[in-house]
mmCIF file of C-alpha atoms in Angstrom:
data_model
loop_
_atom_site.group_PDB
_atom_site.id
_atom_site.type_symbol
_atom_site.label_atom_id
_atom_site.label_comp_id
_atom_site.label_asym_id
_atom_site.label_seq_id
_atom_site.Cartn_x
_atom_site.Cartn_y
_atom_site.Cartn_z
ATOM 1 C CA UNK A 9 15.766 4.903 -30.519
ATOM 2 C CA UNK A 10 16.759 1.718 -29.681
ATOM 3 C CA UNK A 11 14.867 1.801 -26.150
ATOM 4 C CA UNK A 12 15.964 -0.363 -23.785
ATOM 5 C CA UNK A 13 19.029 -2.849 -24.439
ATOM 6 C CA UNK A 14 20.082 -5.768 -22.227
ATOM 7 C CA UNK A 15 23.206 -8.402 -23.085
ATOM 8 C CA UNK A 16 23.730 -11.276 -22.574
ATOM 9 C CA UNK A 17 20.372 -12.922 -23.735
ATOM 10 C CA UNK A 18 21.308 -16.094 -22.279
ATOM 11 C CA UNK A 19 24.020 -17.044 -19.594
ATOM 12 C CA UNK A 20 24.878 -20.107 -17.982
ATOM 13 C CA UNK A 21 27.254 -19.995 -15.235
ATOM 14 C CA UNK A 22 29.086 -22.287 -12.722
ATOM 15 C CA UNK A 23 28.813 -21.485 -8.818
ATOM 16 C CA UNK A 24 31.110 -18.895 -7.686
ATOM 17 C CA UNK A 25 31.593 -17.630 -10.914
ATOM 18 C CA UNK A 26 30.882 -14.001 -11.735
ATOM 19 C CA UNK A 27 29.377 -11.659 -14.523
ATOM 20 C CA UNK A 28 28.114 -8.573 -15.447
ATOM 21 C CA UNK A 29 24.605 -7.915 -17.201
ATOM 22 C CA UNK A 30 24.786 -4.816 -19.218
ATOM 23 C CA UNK A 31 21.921 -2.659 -20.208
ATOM 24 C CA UNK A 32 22.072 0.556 -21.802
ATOM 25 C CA UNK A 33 19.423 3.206 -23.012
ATOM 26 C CA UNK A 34 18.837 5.860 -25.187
ATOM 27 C CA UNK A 35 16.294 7.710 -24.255
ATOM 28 C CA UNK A 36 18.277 10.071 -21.437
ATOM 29 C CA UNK A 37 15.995 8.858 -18.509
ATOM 30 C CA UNK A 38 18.020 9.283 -15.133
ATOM 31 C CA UNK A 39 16.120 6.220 -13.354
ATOM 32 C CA UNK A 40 16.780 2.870 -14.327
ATOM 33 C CA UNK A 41 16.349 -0.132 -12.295
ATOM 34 C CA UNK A 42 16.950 -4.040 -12.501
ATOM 35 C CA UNK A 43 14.575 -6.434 -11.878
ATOM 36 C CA UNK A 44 14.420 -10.119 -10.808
ATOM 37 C CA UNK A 45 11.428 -12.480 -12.365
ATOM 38 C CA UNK A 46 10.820 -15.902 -10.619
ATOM 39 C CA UNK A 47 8.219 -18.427 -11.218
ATOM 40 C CA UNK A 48 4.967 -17.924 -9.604
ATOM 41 C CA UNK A 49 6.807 -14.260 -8.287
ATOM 42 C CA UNK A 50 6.260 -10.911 -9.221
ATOM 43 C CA UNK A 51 8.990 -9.218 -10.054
ATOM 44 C CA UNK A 52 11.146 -8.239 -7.759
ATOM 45 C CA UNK A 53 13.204 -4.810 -7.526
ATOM 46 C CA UNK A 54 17.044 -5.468 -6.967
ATOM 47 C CA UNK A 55 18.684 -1.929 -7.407
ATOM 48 C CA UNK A 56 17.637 1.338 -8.486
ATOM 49 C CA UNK A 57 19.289 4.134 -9.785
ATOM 50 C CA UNK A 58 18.076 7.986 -9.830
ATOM 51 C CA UNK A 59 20.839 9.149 -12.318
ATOM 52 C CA UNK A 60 24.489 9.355 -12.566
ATOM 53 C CA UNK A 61 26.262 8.409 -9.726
ATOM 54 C CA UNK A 62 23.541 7.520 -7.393
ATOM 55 C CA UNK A 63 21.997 3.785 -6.281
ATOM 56 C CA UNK A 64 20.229 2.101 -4.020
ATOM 57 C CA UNK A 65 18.815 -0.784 -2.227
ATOM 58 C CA UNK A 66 15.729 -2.705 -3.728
ATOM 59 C CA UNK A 67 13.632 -5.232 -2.429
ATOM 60 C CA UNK A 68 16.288 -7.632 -3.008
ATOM 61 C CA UNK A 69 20.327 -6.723 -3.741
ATOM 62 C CA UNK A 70 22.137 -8.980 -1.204
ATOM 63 C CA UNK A 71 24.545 -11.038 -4.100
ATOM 64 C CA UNK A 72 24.063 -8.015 -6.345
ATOM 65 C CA UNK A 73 26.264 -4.888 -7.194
ATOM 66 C CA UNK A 74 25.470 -2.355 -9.133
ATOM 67 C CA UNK A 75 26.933 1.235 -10.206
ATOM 68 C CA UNK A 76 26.255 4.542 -12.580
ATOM 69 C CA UNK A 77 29.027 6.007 -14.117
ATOM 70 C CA UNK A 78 27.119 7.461 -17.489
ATOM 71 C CA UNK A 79 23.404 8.238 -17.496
ATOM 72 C CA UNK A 80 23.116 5.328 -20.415
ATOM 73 C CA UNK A 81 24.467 2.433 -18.384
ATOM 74 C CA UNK A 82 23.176 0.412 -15.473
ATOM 75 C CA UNK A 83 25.384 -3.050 -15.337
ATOM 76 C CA UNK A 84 24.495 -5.283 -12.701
ATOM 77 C CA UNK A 85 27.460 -7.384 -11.585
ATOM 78 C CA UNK A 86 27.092 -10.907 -9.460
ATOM 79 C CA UNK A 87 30.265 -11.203 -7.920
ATOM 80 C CA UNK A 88 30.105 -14.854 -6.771
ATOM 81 C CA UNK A 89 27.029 -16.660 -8.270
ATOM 82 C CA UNK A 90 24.853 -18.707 -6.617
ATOM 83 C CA UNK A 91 21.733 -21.196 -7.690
ATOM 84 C CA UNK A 92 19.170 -19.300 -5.832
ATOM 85 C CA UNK A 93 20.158 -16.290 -8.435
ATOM 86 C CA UNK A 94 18.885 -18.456 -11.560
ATOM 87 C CA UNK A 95 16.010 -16.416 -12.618
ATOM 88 C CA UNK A 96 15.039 -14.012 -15.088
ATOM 89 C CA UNK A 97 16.571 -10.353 -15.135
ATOM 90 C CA UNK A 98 14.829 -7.095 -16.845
ATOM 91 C CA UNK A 99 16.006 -3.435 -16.744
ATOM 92 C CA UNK A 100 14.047 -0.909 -16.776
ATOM 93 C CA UNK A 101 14.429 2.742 -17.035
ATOM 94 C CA UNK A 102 12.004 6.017 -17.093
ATOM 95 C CA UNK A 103 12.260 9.417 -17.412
ATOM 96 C CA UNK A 104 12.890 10.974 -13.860
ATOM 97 C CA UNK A 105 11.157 7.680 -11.578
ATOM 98 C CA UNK A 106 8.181 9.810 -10.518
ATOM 99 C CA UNK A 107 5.428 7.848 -10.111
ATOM 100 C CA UNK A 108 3.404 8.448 -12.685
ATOM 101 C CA UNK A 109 5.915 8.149 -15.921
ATOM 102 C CA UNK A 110 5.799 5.352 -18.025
ATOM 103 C CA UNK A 111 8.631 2.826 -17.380
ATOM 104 C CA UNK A 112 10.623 1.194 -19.806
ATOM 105 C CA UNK A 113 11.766 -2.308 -19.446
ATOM 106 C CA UNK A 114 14.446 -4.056 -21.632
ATOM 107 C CA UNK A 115 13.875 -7.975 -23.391
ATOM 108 C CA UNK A 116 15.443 -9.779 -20.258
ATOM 109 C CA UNK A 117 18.699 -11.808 -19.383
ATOM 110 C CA UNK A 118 18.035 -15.781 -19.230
ATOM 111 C CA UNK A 119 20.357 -16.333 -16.147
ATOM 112 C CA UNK A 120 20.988 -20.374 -14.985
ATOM 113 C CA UNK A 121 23.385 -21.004 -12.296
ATOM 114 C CA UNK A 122 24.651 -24.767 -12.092
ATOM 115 C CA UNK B 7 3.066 -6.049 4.376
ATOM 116 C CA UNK B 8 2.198 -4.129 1.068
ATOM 117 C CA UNK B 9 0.875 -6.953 -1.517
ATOM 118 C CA UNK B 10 -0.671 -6.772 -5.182
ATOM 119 C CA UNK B 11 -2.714 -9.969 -5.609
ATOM 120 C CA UNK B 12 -4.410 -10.744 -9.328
ATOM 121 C CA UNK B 13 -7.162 -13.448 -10.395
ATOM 122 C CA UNK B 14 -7.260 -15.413 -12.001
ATOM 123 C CA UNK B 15 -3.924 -17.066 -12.367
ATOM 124 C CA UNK B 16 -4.800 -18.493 -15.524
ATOM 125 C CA UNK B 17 -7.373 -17.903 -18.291
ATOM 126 C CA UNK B 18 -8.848 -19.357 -21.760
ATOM 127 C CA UNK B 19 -10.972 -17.797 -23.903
ATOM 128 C CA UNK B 20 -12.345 -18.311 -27.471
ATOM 129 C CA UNK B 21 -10.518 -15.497 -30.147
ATOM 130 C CA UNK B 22 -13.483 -12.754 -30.096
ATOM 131 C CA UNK B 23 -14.858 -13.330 -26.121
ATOM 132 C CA UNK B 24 -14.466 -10.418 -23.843
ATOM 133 C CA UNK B 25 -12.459 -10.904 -20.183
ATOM 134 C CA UNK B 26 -11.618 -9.389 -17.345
ATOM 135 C CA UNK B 27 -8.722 -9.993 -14.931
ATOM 136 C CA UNK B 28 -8.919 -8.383 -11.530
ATOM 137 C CA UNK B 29 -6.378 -7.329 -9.240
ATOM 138 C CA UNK B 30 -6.627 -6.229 -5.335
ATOM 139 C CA UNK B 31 -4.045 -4.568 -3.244
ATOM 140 C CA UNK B 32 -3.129 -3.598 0.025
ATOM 141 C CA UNK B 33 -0.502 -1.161 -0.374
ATOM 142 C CA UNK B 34 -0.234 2.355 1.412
ATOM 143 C CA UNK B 35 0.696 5.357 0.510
ATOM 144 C CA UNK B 36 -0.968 4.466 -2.934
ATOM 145 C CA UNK B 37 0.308 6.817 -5.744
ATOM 146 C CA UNK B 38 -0.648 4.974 -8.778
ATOM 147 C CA UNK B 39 -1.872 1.745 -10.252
ATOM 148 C CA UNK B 40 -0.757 0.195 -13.728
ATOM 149 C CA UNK B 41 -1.374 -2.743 -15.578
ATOM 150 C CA UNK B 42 1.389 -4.039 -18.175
ATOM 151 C CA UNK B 43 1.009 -7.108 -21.163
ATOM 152 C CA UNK B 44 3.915 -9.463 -20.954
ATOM 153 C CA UNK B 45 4.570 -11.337 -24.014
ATOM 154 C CA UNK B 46 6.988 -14.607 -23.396
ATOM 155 C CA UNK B 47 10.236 -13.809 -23.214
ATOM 156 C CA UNK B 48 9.791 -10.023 -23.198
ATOM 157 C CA UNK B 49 9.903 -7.168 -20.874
ATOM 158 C CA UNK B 50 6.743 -6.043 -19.592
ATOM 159 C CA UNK B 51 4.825 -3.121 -21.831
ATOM 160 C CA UNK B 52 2.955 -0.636 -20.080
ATOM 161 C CA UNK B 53 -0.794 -0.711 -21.274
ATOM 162 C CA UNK B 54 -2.568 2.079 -18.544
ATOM 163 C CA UNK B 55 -1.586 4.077 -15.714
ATOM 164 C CA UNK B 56 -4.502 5.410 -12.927
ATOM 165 C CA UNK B 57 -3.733 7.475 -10.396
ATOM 166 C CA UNK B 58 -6.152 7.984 -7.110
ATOM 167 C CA UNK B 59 -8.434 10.210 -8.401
ATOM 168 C CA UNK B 60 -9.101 8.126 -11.720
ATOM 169 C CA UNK B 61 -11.673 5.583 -12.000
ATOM 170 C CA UNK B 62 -11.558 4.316 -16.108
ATOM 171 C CA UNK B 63 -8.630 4.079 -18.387
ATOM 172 C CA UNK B 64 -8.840 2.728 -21.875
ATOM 173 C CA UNK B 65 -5.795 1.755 -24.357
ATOM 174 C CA UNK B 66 -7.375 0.433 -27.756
ATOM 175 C CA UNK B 67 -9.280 -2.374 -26.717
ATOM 176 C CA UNK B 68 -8.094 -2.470 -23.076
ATOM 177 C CA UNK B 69 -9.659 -0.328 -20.400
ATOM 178 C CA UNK B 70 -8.642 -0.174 -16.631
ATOM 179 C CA UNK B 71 -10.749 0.303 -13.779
ATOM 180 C CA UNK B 72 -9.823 1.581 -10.198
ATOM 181 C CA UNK B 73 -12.518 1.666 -6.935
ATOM 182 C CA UNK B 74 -9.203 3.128 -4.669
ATOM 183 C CA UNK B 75 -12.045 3.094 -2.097
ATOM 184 C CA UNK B 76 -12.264 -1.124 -2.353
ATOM 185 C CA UNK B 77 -8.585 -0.939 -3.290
ATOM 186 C CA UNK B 78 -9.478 -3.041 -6.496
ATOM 187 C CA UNK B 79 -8.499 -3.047 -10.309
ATOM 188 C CA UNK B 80 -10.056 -4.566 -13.420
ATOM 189 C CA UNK B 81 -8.582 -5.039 -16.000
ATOM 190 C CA UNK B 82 -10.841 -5.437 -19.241
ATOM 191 C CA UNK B 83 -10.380 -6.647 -22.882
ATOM 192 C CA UNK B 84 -12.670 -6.831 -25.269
ATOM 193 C CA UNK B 85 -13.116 -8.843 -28.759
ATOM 194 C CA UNK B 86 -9.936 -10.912 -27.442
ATOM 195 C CA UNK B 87 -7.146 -11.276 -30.294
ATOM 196 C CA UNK B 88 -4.309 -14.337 -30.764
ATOM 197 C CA UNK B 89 -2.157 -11.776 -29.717
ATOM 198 C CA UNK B 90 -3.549 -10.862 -26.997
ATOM 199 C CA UNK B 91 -2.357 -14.391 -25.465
ATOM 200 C CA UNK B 92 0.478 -13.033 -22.589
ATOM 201 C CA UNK B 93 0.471 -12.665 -18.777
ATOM 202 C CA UNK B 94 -1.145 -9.311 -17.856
ATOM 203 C CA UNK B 95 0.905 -7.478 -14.592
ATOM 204 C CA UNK B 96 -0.880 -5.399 -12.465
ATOM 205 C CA UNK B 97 1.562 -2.813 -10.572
ATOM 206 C CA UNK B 98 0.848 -0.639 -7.652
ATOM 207 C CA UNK B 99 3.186 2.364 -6.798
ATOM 208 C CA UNK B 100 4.034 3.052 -3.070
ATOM 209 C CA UNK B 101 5.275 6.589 -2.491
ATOM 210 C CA UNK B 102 7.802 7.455 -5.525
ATOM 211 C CA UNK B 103 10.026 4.922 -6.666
ATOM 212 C CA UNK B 104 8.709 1.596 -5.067
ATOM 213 C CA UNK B 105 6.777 -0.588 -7.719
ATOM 214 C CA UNK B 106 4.963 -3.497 -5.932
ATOM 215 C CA UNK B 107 4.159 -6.063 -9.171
ATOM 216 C CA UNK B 108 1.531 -8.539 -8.689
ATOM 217 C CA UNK B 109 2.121 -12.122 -9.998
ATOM 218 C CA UNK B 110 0.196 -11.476 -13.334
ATOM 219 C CA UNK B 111 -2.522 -14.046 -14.942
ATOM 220 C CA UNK B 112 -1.653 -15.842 -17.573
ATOM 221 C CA UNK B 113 -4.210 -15.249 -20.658
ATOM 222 C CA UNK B 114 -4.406 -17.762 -23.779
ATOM 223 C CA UNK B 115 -6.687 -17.123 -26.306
ATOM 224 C CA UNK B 116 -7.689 -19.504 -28.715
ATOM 225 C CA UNK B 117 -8.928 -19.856 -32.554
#
């Protein structure tokens, strides 16, 4: 299994512009989630997914979109960047999102907005 | 508000010294506590989960400790490795799906 897969690794972007960060997994779990990682921050949850199909609000999602069309997928699309979006993104994913499953989280996106 | 606070923030220790981290939270419904190793530039990796009515958990040379009554975590390593050098997360679970993460402390451990 490949686990947890995230691309780009890097992205630089302009203000305004927008993007999609994919991540995919292979281990059939219906909940995956993205995350936001700031300095001196915990991370922060974005949007969450229970399976196929279904999302919702995190902590965070105002500048973020997200949707579910395959169990694998979870892309996270920034329609109009912004600097206060340069961070550091990780999905993550588990079996079923109960609380007591061990979650999976992906090698990050490096995200800089000029 | 529902917060997971960890101390230190940063820590140095010799290659074979012992540590612990702590973390302290204030978050309601609990369901579960974890603590995760965060190399740089990775994703987090899950090292123990606890849930209420558990009060050790060990991983190798890692072992977790919960006092739900205090509302505190320790975190433990012993005989400290190079690799063990990486910020350590501690994450509490509200209700089902909400992870509150804690700011992590940032271990280096030295030859």
């Amino acid at each position: 299994n490949a686990g947890v897969t995230q691309t780009p690794k890097f992205q630089v972007l302009k203000t305004g512009q927008s993007m999609t960060l994919q991540c995919a997994q292979d281990m059939n779990h219906e909940y995956m989630s993205w995350y936001r990682q700031d300095p001196g921050m915990g991370l922060r949850l974005i949007h969450y997914s229970v399976g196929a199909g279904i999302t919702d609000q995190g902590e965070v999602p105002n500048g973020y979109n997200v949707s579910r069309s395959t169990t694998e997928d979870f892309p996270l699309r920034l329609l109009s960047a912004a600097p206060s979006q340069t961070s550091v993104y990780f999905c993550a994913s588990s079996y079923t999102g109960t609380s007591i499953e061990t979650q999976y989280f992906g090698p990050g996106t490096r995200l800089l907005v000029l | 508000k529902n917060q997971v606070e960890q101390s230190p923030q940063s820590l140095i220790i010799l290659e074979g010294k012992n540590c612990t981290l702590q973390c302290n939270y204030t978050v309601s419904p609990f369901s579960n506590l974890r603590w995760y190793k965060q190399d740089t530039g990775r994703g987090p990796v899950s090292l123990t989960i606890m849930t209420f009515s558990e009060n050790t958990k060990s991983n190798g040379r890692y072992t977790a400790t919960l006092d739900a009554d205090t509302k505190q975590s320790s975190l433990h390593i012993t005989a400290s490795q190079l690799s063990d050098s990486a910020s350590y997360i501690c994450v509490v679970i509200e209700g089902t799906y909400k992870y509150i993460f804690g700011t992590g402390t940032r271990l280096k451990v030295l030859a």
